[in-house]
Each structure stands twice: as C-alpha cells, then as structure tokens.
Coordinates of C-alpha atoms in Angstrom, one line a residue:
X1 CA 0.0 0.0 0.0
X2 CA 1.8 3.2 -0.5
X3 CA 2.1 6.1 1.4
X4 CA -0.7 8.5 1.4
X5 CA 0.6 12.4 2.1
X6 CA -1.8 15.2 2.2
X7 CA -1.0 18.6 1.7
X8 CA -2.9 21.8 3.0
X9 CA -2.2 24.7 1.6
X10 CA -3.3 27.9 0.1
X11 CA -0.6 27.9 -2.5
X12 CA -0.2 23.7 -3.0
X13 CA 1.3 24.0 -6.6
X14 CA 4.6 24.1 -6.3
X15 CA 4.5 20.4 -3.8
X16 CA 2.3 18.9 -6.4
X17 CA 4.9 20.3 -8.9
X18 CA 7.6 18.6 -7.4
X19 CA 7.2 16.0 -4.8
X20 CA 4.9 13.6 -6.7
X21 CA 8.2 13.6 -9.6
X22 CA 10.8 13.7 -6.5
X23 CA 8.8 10.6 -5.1
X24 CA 6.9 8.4 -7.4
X25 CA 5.8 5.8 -4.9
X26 CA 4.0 8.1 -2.5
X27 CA 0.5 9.5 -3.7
X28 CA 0.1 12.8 -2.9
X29 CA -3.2 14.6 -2.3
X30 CA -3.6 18.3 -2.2
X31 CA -6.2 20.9 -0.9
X32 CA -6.5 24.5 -0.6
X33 CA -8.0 24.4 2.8
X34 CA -8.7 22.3 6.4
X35 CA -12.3 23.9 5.5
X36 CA -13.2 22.8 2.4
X37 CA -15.5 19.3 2.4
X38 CA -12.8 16.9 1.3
X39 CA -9.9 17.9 3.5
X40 CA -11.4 15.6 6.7
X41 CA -12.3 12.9 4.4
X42 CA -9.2 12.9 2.8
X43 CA -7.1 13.2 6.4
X44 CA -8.8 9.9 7.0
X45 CA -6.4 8.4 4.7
X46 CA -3.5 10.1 5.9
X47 CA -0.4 8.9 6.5
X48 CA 1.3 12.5 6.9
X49 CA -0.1 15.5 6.8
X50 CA 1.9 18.9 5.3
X51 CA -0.1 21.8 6.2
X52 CA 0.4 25.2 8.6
X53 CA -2.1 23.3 10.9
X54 CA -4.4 26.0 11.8
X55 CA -8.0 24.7 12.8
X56 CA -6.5 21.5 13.4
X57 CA -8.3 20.3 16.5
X58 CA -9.3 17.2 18.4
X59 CA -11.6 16.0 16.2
X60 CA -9.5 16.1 13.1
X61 CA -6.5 14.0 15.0
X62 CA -9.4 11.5 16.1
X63 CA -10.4 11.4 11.5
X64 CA -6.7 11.2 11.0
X65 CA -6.3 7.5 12.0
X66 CA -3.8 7.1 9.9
X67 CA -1.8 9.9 10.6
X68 CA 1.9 9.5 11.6
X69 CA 3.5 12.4 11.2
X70 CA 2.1 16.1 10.7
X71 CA 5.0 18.0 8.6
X72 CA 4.0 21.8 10.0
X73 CA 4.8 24.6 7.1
X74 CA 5.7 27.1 9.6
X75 CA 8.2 27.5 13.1
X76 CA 5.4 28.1 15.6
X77 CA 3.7 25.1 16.1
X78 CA 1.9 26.0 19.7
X79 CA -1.6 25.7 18.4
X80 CA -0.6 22.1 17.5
X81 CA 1.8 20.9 20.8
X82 CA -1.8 20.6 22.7
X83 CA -3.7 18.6 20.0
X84 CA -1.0 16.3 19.2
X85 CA 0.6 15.5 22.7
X86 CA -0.1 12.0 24.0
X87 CA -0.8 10.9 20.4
X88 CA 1.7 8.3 18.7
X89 CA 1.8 11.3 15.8
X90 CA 5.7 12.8 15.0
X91 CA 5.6 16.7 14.6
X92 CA 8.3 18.7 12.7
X93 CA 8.1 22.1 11.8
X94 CA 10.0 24.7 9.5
X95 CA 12.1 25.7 11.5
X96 CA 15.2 27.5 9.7
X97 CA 13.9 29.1 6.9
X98 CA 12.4 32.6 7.7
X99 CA 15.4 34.8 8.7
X100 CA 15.8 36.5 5.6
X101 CA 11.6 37.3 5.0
X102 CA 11.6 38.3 8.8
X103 CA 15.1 40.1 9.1
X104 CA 13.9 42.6 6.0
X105 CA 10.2 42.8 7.5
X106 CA 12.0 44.1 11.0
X107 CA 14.0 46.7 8.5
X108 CA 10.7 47.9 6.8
X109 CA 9.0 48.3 9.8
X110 CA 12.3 50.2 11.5
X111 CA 12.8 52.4 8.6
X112 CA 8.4 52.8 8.3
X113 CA 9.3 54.5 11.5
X114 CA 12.0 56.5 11.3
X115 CA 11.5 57.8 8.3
X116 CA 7.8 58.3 8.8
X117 CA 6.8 56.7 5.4
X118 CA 3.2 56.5 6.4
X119 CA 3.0 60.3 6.0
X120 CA 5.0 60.0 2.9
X121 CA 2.3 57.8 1.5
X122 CA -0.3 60.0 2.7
X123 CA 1.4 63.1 1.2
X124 CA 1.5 61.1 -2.3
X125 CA -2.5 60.2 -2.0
X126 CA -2.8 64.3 -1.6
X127 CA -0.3 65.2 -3.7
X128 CA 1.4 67.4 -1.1
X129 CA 5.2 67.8 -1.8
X130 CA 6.5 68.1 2.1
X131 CA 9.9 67.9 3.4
X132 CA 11.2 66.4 6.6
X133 CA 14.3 65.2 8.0
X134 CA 14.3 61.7 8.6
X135 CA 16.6 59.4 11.6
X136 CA 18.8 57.2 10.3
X137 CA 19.5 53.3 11.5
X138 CA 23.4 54.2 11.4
X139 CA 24.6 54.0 15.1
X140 CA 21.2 53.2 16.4
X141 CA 20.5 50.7 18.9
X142 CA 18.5 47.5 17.9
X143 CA 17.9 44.9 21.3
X144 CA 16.5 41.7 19.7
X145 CA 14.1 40.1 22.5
X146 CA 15.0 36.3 21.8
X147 CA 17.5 34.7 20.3
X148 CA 17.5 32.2 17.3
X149 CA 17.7 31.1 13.7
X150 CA 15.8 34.5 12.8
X151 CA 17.4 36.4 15.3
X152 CA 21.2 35.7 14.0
X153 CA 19.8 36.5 10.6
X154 CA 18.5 39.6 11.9
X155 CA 21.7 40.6 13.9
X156 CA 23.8 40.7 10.8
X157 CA 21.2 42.3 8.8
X158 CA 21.3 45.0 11.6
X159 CA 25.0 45.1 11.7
X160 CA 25.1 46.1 7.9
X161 CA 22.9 48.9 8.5
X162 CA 26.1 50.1 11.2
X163 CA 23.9 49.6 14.2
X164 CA 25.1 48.2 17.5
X165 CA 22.5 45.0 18.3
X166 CA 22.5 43.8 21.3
X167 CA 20.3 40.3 22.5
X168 CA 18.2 39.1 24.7
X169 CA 17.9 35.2 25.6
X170 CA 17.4 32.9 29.0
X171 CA 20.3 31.2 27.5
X172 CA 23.5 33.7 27.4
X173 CA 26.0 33.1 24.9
X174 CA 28.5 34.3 22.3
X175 CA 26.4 34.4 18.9
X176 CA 27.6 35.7 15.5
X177 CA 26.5 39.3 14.5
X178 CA 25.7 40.3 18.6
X179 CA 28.0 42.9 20.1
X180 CA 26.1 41.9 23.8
X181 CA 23.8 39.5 24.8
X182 CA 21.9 39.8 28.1
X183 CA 19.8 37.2 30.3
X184 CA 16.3 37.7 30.4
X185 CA 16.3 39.1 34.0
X186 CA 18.3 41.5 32.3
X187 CA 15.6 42.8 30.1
X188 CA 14.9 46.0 31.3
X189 CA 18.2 47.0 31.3
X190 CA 18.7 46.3 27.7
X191 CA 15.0 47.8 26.9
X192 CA 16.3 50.8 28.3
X193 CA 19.2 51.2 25.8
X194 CA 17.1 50.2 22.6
X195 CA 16.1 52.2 19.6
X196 CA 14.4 50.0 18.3
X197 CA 13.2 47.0 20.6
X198 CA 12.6 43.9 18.5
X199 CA 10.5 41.2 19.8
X200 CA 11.1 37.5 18.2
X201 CA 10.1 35.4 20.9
X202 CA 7.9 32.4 20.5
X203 CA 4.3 32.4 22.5
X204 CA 4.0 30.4 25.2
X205 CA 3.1 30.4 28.7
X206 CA 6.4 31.9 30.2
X207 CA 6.6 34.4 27.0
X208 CA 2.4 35.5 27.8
X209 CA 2.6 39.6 27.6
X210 CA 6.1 39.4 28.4
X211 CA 6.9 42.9 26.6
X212 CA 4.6 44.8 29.6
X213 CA 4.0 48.3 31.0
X214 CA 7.0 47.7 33.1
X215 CA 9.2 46.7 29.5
X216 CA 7.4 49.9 27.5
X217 CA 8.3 52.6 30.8
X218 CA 11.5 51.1 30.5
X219 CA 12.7 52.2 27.1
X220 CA 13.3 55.7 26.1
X221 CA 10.9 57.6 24.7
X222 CA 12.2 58.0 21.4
X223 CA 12.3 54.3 20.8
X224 CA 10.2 52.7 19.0
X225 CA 8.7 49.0 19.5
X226 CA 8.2 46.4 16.9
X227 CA 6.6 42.7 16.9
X228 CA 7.0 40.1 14.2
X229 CA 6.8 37.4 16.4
X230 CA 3.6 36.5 18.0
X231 CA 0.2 38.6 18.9
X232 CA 0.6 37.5 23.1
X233 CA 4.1 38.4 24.1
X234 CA 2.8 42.0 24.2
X235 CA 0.4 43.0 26.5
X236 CA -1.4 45.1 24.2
X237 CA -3.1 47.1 26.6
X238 CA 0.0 48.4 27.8
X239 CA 1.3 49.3 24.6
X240 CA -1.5 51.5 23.5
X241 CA -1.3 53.3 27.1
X242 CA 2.8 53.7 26.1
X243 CA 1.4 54.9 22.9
X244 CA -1.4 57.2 24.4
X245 CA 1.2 58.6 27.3
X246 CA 4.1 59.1 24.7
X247 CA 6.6 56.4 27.2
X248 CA 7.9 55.3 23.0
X249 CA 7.7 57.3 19.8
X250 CA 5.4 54.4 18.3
X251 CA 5.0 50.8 17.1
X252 CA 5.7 48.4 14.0
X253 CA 3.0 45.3 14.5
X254 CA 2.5 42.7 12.4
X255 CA 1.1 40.1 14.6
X256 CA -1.9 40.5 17.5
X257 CA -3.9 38.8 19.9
X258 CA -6.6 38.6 17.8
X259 CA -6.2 38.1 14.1
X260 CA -7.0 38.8 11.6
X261 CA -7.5 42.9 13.6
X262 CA -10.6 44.1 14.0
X263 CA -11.9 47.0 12.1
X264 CA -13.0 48.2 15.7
X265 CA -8.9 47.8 16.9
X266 CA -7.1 51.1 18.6
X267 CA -3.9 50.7 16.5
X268 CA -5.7 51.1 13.0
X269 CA -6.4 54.9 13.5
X270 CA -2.6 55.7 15.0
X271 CA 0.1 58.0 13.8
X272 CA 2.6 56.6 15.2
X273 CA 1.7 52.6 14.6
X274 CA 3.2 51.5 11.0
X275 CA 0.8 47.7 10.5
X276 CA 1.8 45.1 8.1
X277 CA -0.9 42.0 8.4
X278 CA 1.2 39.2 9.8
X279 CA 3.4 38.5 6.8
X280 CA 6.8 38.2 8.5
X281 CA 7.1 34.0 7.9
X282 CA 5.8 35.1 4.1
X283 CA 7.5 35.1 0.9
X284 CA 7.4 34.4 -3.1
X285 CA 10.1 31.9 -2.0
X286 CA 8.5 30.1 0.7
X287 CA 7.6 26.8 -0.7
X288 CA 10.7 26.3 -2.5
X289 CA 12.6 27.1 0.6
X290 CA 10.6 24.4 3.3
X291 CA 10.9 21.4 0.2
X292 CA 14.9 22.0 1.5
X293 CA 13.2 20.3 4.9
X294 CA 10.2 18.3 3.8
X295 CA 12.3 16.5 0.9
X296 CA 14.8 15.3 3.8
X297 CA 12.4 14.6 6.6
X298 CA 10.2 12.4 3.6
X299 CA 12.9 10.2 3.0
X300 CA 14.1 9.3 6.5
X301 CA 10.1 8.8 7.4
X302 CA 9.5 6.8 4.2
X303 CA 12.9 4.4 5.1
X304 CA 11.6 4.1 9.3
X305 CA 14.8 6.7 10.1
X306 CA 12.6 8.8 12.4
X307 CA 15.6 9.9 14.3
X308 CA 17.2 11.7 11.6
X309 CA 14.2 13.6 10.5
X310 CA 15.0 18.0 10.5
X311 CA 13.3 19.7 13.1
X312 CA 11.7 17.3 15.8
X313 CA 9.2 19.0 18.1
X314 CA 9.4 17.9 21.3
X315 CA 6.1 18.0 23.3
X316 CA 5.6 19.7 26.7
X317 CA 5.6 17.3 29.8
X318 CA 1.9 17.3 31.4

C-alpha cells in the first residue's frame, strides 16, 4: 500500500509540482483548505499530513487514524503541541527558513518608523510635496528580544545597517552578528538602551505579555517597538497606554492577539503605529525554501529513520 501524504495549503502547486516527480511511490493529495468538504475525508487516509495546521483540532487528529506524522509549514507550532501530545503522531516544523523574510520585514518596519513613510504615503495620495528630515539606523541601537535562527539572521542584517545589536535570551551566549547578549532578567536593562526594541520570541506560557507596561516605561521615549513574532508576548493594553502617554515614539506590528485585527482595533487609527498583516514568515520563495526540509524529513520517514528527521518538536511534559 503506499504512502498517502496530504497537503494543506493555500498555495499547493509548487509540492504537487515537485514531490509527486521527487517521489513516485508516494500518492500525494492536495487541498487548498482544512475547510473545504474533502480535507477531513481525505485526512482519514492520511499517512502525513503537510499543512500550517491551523484549525486542526481534536476532532480532526481522532479522523486522522492514519496519521503519523504532521509535517507543520511554519516555526510556531503551539496551536498544534496541545492537539497532538499524547498521540503516537511525530511533529516537525520549518524551523530555519524565515530569517531572511523576517530580518527585511524588521527593516521595513524600522525604517516605516524612522522615516515616517506612512505620512510620505499619505502626502502622495494628496499630492502634497513636504519635506522632513528623517533618523537614520546608522549608530542606532536595535535589542533583539529572543534569540534564534531568525534572530542571527537579523543581527547581521542590523549590523550592515552600522547599528550596534544587542540580545536578549534565557540562554546567554557568544552568537555571530551580537555585540552583547543579556539574560532575560536583564531585560529591562537592555530595553532601556534600545532604539528599536525587536520582539522574536515564541508564544508560550512563560513568554504571555512578556513585553509589559513595566518593559514599555522602561525604554526611552524616542524608541520605537516592533513585533513580528507573535500577537501574546505583548500586553497590548500596555502598549496602547505607552502609545497614548508618549513612554515610545510608536510601534511596527504585524502580529496581534486577535487576528485577523478588528476593524474596531485602537492601533488602526494611529500615527505613530506603522501595521503590516502578519506576513513576517511570508514570501514568493517560501515553498521552494521548506521542500529543502520536507524533501529530507520524507525520505528518513519513508525508510523508518525517524531519528534523523529535521526539526523534531518535542512535546511539553503534562
């Protein structure tokens, strides 16, 4: 019987493209959506599932009696952890591949900011030919709240720019493209000396609004804030009071508690917020870039070599 792979995905061309060539002997089903009416018929026959995973709940994993391993098309993978835990199913994710998309979205929304290219835009919708003298990134300060894969990317993109980066991490050590690295209890220390502060940690239940009011009164008041990581590790409440009370100059967001942002949202009427609507994992090179891991981890699964599959998720202890 061979191996039945399902693929969920919005853009599933280029994997049908491909894999079914790179891997004759595997039959390869794809859909554009968990949603539409085949997708939970078709997980039934499931041996592994490629897909970003969102809306994958219990009762999907409990259709999915085939399943073995769920092949997630993006780093985050806490909305699956609690579905999949206690379950005989093998989670990778794609770990690896974002640092250049999310190093240049942290440089749009930086230079957004300083050089105020919202009003530019609005100037050119008006037609209103206004001059202003913009900040530079050269000898700023950029503190990078987490360190990783996307973080070292960041660093050196930073460093080309001739700013001084500086990270944050519950694991201190010497890492390319840092000129100081600071523990975590440390935070507001290094908040304090950031232009920009640049949040890239994952969500969890430790990282839960970690960037609070105490963070925000911390940094100077010409700093600016930006998250491209995940919605919860800002307390968004405290933000838009930092905001409001003018602790920061303003805020690059592309990720929020709730998502997709409300129409009704605060931060859609500011100044001094520049929004971009959660793209930071996103590019026209995506799918080419996670085959590099799915191409790999589908040969060691396919050959029982489970241990030498890219990018094992290890589940939470209970």
């Amino acid at each position: 019987m061979p191996t039945n792979v399902l693929i969920i995905s919005p853009n599933p061309e280029p994997y049908m493209e491909h894999l079914p060539r790179a891997f004759p002997d595997v039959r390869f089903t794809a859909v554009r959506s968990l949603e539409v009416t085949p997708a939970l018929d078709l997980m039934a026959e499931a041996d592994a599932l490629f897909a970003y995973g969102r809306g994958f709940n219990r009762e999907c994993l409990a259709r999915a009696r085939r399943l073995k391993w769920f092949q997630c098309l993006i780093t985050g993978t806490d909305h699956l952890t609690p579905v999949l835990a206690g379950s005989r199913v093998l989670l990778t994710n794609a770990r690896g591949i974002h640092g250049p998309q999310m190093s240049e979205l942290a440089v749009l929304h930086m230079l957004a900011l300083s050089r105020n290219v919202a009003q530019s835009v609005r100037n050119q919708d008006r037609h209103v030919w206004e001059r202003y003298k913009p900040r530079v990134l050269d000898r700023r300060t950029a503190v990078i709240v987490g360190i990783g894969a996307i973080s070292e990317h960041l660093a050196k993109v930073c460093k080309a720019f001739g700013m001084t980066t500086v990270g944050v991490t519950r694991t201190p050590r010497a890492v390319a493209g840092f000129d100081r690295i600071y523990r975590r209890e440390k935070l507001l220390e290094a908040a304090a000396e950031a232009d920009f502060l640049i949040v890239l940690l994952p969500y969890s239940a430790d990282n839960d609004k970690a960037i609070d009011a105490t963070v925000l009164r911390a940094m100077k008041p010409t700093a600016f804030l930006i998250n491209i990581a995940r919605g919860g590790v800002v307390d968004e409440e405290a933000l838009l009071r930092a905001l409001d009370e003018r602790w920061i100059a303003g805020a690059g967001l592309d990720v929020f508690v709730e998502s997709p942002l409300p129409p009704s949202s605060r931060f859609w009427e500011r100044k001094d917020v520049f929004i971009t609507p959660f793209v930071g994992g996103q590019s026209d090179q995506y799918e080419a870039n996670v085959m590099g891991i799915i191409e790999p981890n589908l040969r060691a699964f396919l050959a029982g070599r489970h241990e030498d599959m890219i990018n094992r998720v290890a589940f939470p202890e209970a």
